[in-house]
Amino acid sequence: MNMTHYMELLAVNQPWNLLLFMGIPVVLAETLAITELYLLFTRRFTGWVHGLNRWAGIIVGLYFIGVIVYLVKNAVVPITQAGEWRTVIDVIAVLSYLIGGLPLIAIAAQELGWIHREATQEAKLKFHATCVALFLVFGHIAMIAGMMDPGLLGYEADMGQDM
């Protein structure tokens, strides 16, 4: 079966790529999402859950800056220049993953006071929750497209004819 670049990235260099590009960011983002629900329901903006939410948001946002820079430089640009995208399925998988990191970067920017300094706690909470939702949407699009076979749209891998 053919594989998207997204899935190939996660499959090679086991277990390191899987941990670096899926494990660490997803654990941090899921921590952010779970603590976000707690804050939405309780409105308790002090204590360890609020602190965990804040630090998970900062760390995952800053982490994704590195991931995006690395993948754009080492994957997106070379694949584009070589014309090696494996149909639109491949493009959707990779770009959705990268776009999914942008809301997490926005959360880190808010938590660090780079944006929304004068916003009310309610406005900050709405922004935070919206960003978490956007991450979840784009992350799931990336995973679904990433697991699809680009052969569905006509991609055929070069199997190498040397014997």
Tab-separated table of C-alpha atoms in Angstrom:
chain	number	residue	atom	x	y	z
A	1	MET	CA	0.000	0.000	0.000
A	2	ASN	CA	1.162	3.521	-0.758
A	3	MET	CA	1.799	5.920	2.095
A	4	THR	CA	1.474	9.686	2.514
A	5	HIS	CA	4.543	11.661	3.521
A	6	TYR	CA	2.773	12.325	6.840
A	7	MET	CA	2.506	8.615	7.620
A	8	GLU	CA	5.979	7.941	6.248
A	9	LEU	CA	7.415	10.593	8.590
A	10	LEU	CA	5.827	8.862	11.565
A	11	ALA	CA	6.886	5.397	10.395
A	12	VAL	CA	10.596	6.004	9.760
A	13	ASN	CA	13.291	6.337	12.426
A	14	GLN	CA	11.201	4.435	14.981
A	15	PRO	CA	10.358	5.357	17.682
A	16	TRP	CA	11.876	8.837	17.521
A	17	ASN	CA	9.829	10.455	14.746
A	18	LEU	CA	6.627	9.066	16.209
A	19	LEU	CA	7.511	10.505	19.610
A	20	LEU	CA	8.754	13.867	18.296
A	21	PHE	CA	6.023	14.573	15.759
A	22	MET	CA	3.051	12.798	17.348
A	23	GLY	CA	3.667	11.649	20.917
A	24	ILE	CA	4.985	14.814	22.553
A	25	PRO	CA	2.695	17.304	20.780
A	26	VAL	CA	-0.428	15.165	21.224
A	27	VAL	CA	0.183	14.509	24.925
A	28	LEU	CA	0.686	18.237	25.496
A	29	ALA	CA	-2.308	19.212	23.341
A	30	GLU	CA	-4.572	16.631	24.993
A	31	THR	CA	-3.438	17.864	28.415
A	32	LEU	CA	-4.351	21.342	27.242
A	33	ALA	CA	-7.765	20.164	25.974
A	34	ILE	CA	-8.655	18.242	29.140
A	35	THR	CA	-7.623	21.046	31.477
A	36	GLU	CA	-9.459	23.489	29.196
A	37	LEU	CA	-12.707	21.594	29.792
A	38	TYR	CA	-12.119	21.739	33.537
A	39	LEU	CA	-11.591	25.502	33.380
A	40	LEU	CA	-14.645	26.005	31.176
A	41	PHE	CA	-16.874	24.128	33.605
A	42	THR	CA	-15.457	25.300	36.930
A	43	ARG	CA	-14.227	28.820	36.082
A	44	ARG	CA	-11.441	28.247	38.633
A	45	PHE	CA	-8.557	30.302	37.271
A	46	THR	CA	-6.199	29.529	40.119
A	47	GLY	CA	-4.640	26.313	41.319
A	48	TRP	CA	-2.659	23.525	39.784
A	49	VAL	CA	-5.075	22.715	36.924
A	50	HIS	CA	-4.943	26.305	35.701
A	51	GLY	CA	-1.155	26.247	36.004
A	52	LEU	CA	-0.937	22.949	34.097
A	53	ASN	CA	-3.199	24.370	31.385
A	54	ARG	CA	-1.073	27.491	31.091
A	55	TRP	CA	2.249	25.646	30.929
A	56	ALA	CA	0.961	22.964	28.551
A	57	GLY	CA	-0.240	25.760	26.252
A	58	ILE	CA	3.082	27.574	26.350
A	59	ILE	CA	5.191	24.453	25.862
A	60	VAL	CA	3.115	22.948	23.034
A	61	GLY	CA	2.921	26.295	21.213
A	62	LEU	CA	6.657	26.880	21.383
A	63	TYR	CA	7.296	23.227	20.511
A	64	PHE	CA	5.143	23.558	17.390
A	65	ILE	CA	7.154	26.556	16.223
A	66	GLY	CA	10.162	24.243	16.062
A	67	VAL	CA	8.173	21.442	14.420
A	68	ILE	CA	6.748	23.737	11.742
A	69	VAL	CA	10.094	25.348	10.954
A	70	TYR	CA	11.800	21.948	10.782
A	71	LEU	CA	9.142	20.313	8.586
A	72	VAL	CA	8.770	23.250	6.213
A	73	LYS	CA	12.544	23.393	5.709
A	74	ASN	CA	13.199	19.644	5.559
A	75	ALA	CA	10.004	18.252	4.058
A	76	VAL	CA	7.548	20.726	2.527
A	77	VAL	CA	10.041	22.787	0.521
A	78	PRO	CA	12.080	19.822	-0.822
A	79	ILE	CA	8.957	17.778	-1.663
A	80	THR	CA	7.416	20.779	-3.437
A	81	GLN	CA	10.603	21.619	-5.345
A	82	ALA	CA	10.971	18.010	-6.476
A	83	GLY	CA	7.272	17.732	-7.406
A	84	GLU	CA	6.950	14.642	-5.212
A	85	TRP	CA	3.569	15.213	-3.551
A	86	ARG	CA	1.553	12.010	-3.553
A	87	THR	CA	-1.757	13.528	-4.716
A	88	VAL	CA	-3.933	16.048	-2.903
A	89	ILE	CA	-4.401	13.513	-0.084
A	90	ASP	CA	-0.724	13.939	0.787
A	91	VAL	CA	-0.915	17.736	0.622
A	92	ILE	CA	-4.006	17.820	2.868
A	93	ALA	CA	-2.372	15.524	5.439
A	94	VAL	CA	0.864	17.485	5.727
A	95	LEU	CA	-0.626	20.974	5.529
A	96	SER	CA	-3.412	20.160	8.006
A	97	TYR	CA	-0.795	18.961	10.482
A	98	LEU	CA	1.189	22.172	10.080
A	99	ILE	CA	-1.896	24.413	10.183
A	100	GLY	CA	-3.051	22.581	13.317
A	101	GLY	CA	0.007	23.906	15.116
A	102	LEU	CA	-0.922	27.553	14.485
A	103	PRO	CA	-3.741	27.713	17.064
A	104	LEU	CA	-1.381	26.186	19.633
A	105	ILE	CA	1.180	28.874	18.851
A	106	ALA	CA	-1.577	31.455	19.346
A	107	ILE	CA	-2.366	29.968	22.770
A	108	ALA	CA	1.296	30.228	23.760
A	109	ALA	CA	1.368	33.835	22.536
A	110	GLN	CA	-1.661	34.648	24.680
A	111	GLU	CA	-0.244	32.893	27.737
A	112	LEU	CA	3.058	34.737	27.341
A	113	GLY	CA	1.226	38.066	27.071
A	114	TRP	CA	2.238	38.718	23.472
A	115	ILE	CA	-1.399	39.074	22.407
A	116	HIS	CA	-4.686	39.890	24.193
A	117	ARG	CA	-2.982	41.579	27.151
A	118	GLU	CA	-5.982	43.798	27.848
A	119	ALA	CA	-8.645	41.150	27.169
A	120	THR	CA	-10.999	40.041	29.921
A	121	GLN	CA	-10.603	36.592	31.458
A	122	GLU	CA	-13.795	35.550	29.639
A	123	ALA	CA	-12.440	36.737	26.255
A	124	LYS	CA	-9.147	34.934	26.863
A	125	LEU	CA	-11.010	31.765	27.793
A	126	LYS	CA	-13.100	31.911	24.604
A	127	PHE	CA	-9.978	32.436	22.490
A	128	HIS	CA	-8.217	29.552	24.245
A	129	ALA	CA	-11.161	27.183	23.762
A	130	THR	CA	-11.542	28.185	20.098
A	131	CYS	CA	-7.846	27.524	19.472
A	132	VAL	CA	-8.049	24.108	21.134
A	133	ALA	CA	-11.061	23.264	18.943
A	134	LEU	CA	-9.233	24.393	15.788
A	135	PHE	CA	-6.223	22.272	16.708
A	136	LEU	CA	-8.454	19.235	17.211
A	137	VAL	CA	-10.205	19.751	13.863
A	138	PHE	CA	-6.998	20.207	11.859
A	139	GLY	CA	-5.200	17.460	13.774
A	140	HIS	CA	-7.938	14.967	12.990
A	141	ILE	CA	-8.050	16.002	9.325
A	142	ALA	CA	-4.284	15.420	9.195
A	143	MET	CA	-4.588	11.994	10.812
A	144	ILE	CA	-7.441	10.854	8.583
A	145	ALA	CA	-5.833	12.099	5.364
A	146	GLY	CA	-2.448	10.825	6.532
A	147	MET	CA	-3.775	7.293	6.913
A	148	MET	CA	-5.405	7.294	3.469
A	149	ASP	CA	-3.774	5.587	0.529
A	150	PRO	CA	-2.746	8.250	-2.023
A	151	GLY	CA	-3.245	5.504	-4.616
A	152	LEU	CA	-6.972	6.198	-4.288
A	153	LEU	CA	-6.337	9.258	-6.448
A	154	GLY	CA	-3.898	7.592	-8.810
A	155	TYR	CA	-0.503	7.775	-7.074
A	156	GLU	CA	1.809	4.884	-7.868
A	157	ALA	CA	5.043	4.487	-5.952
A	158	ASP	CA	8.222	3.890	-7.919
A	159	MET	CA	8.982	0.325	-6.896
A	160	GLY	CA	12.474	0.338	-8.349
A	161	GLN	CA	12.933	-2.044	-11.255
A	162	ASP	CA	16.528	-3.059	-10.432
A	163	MET	CA	17.065	-6.767	-9.825
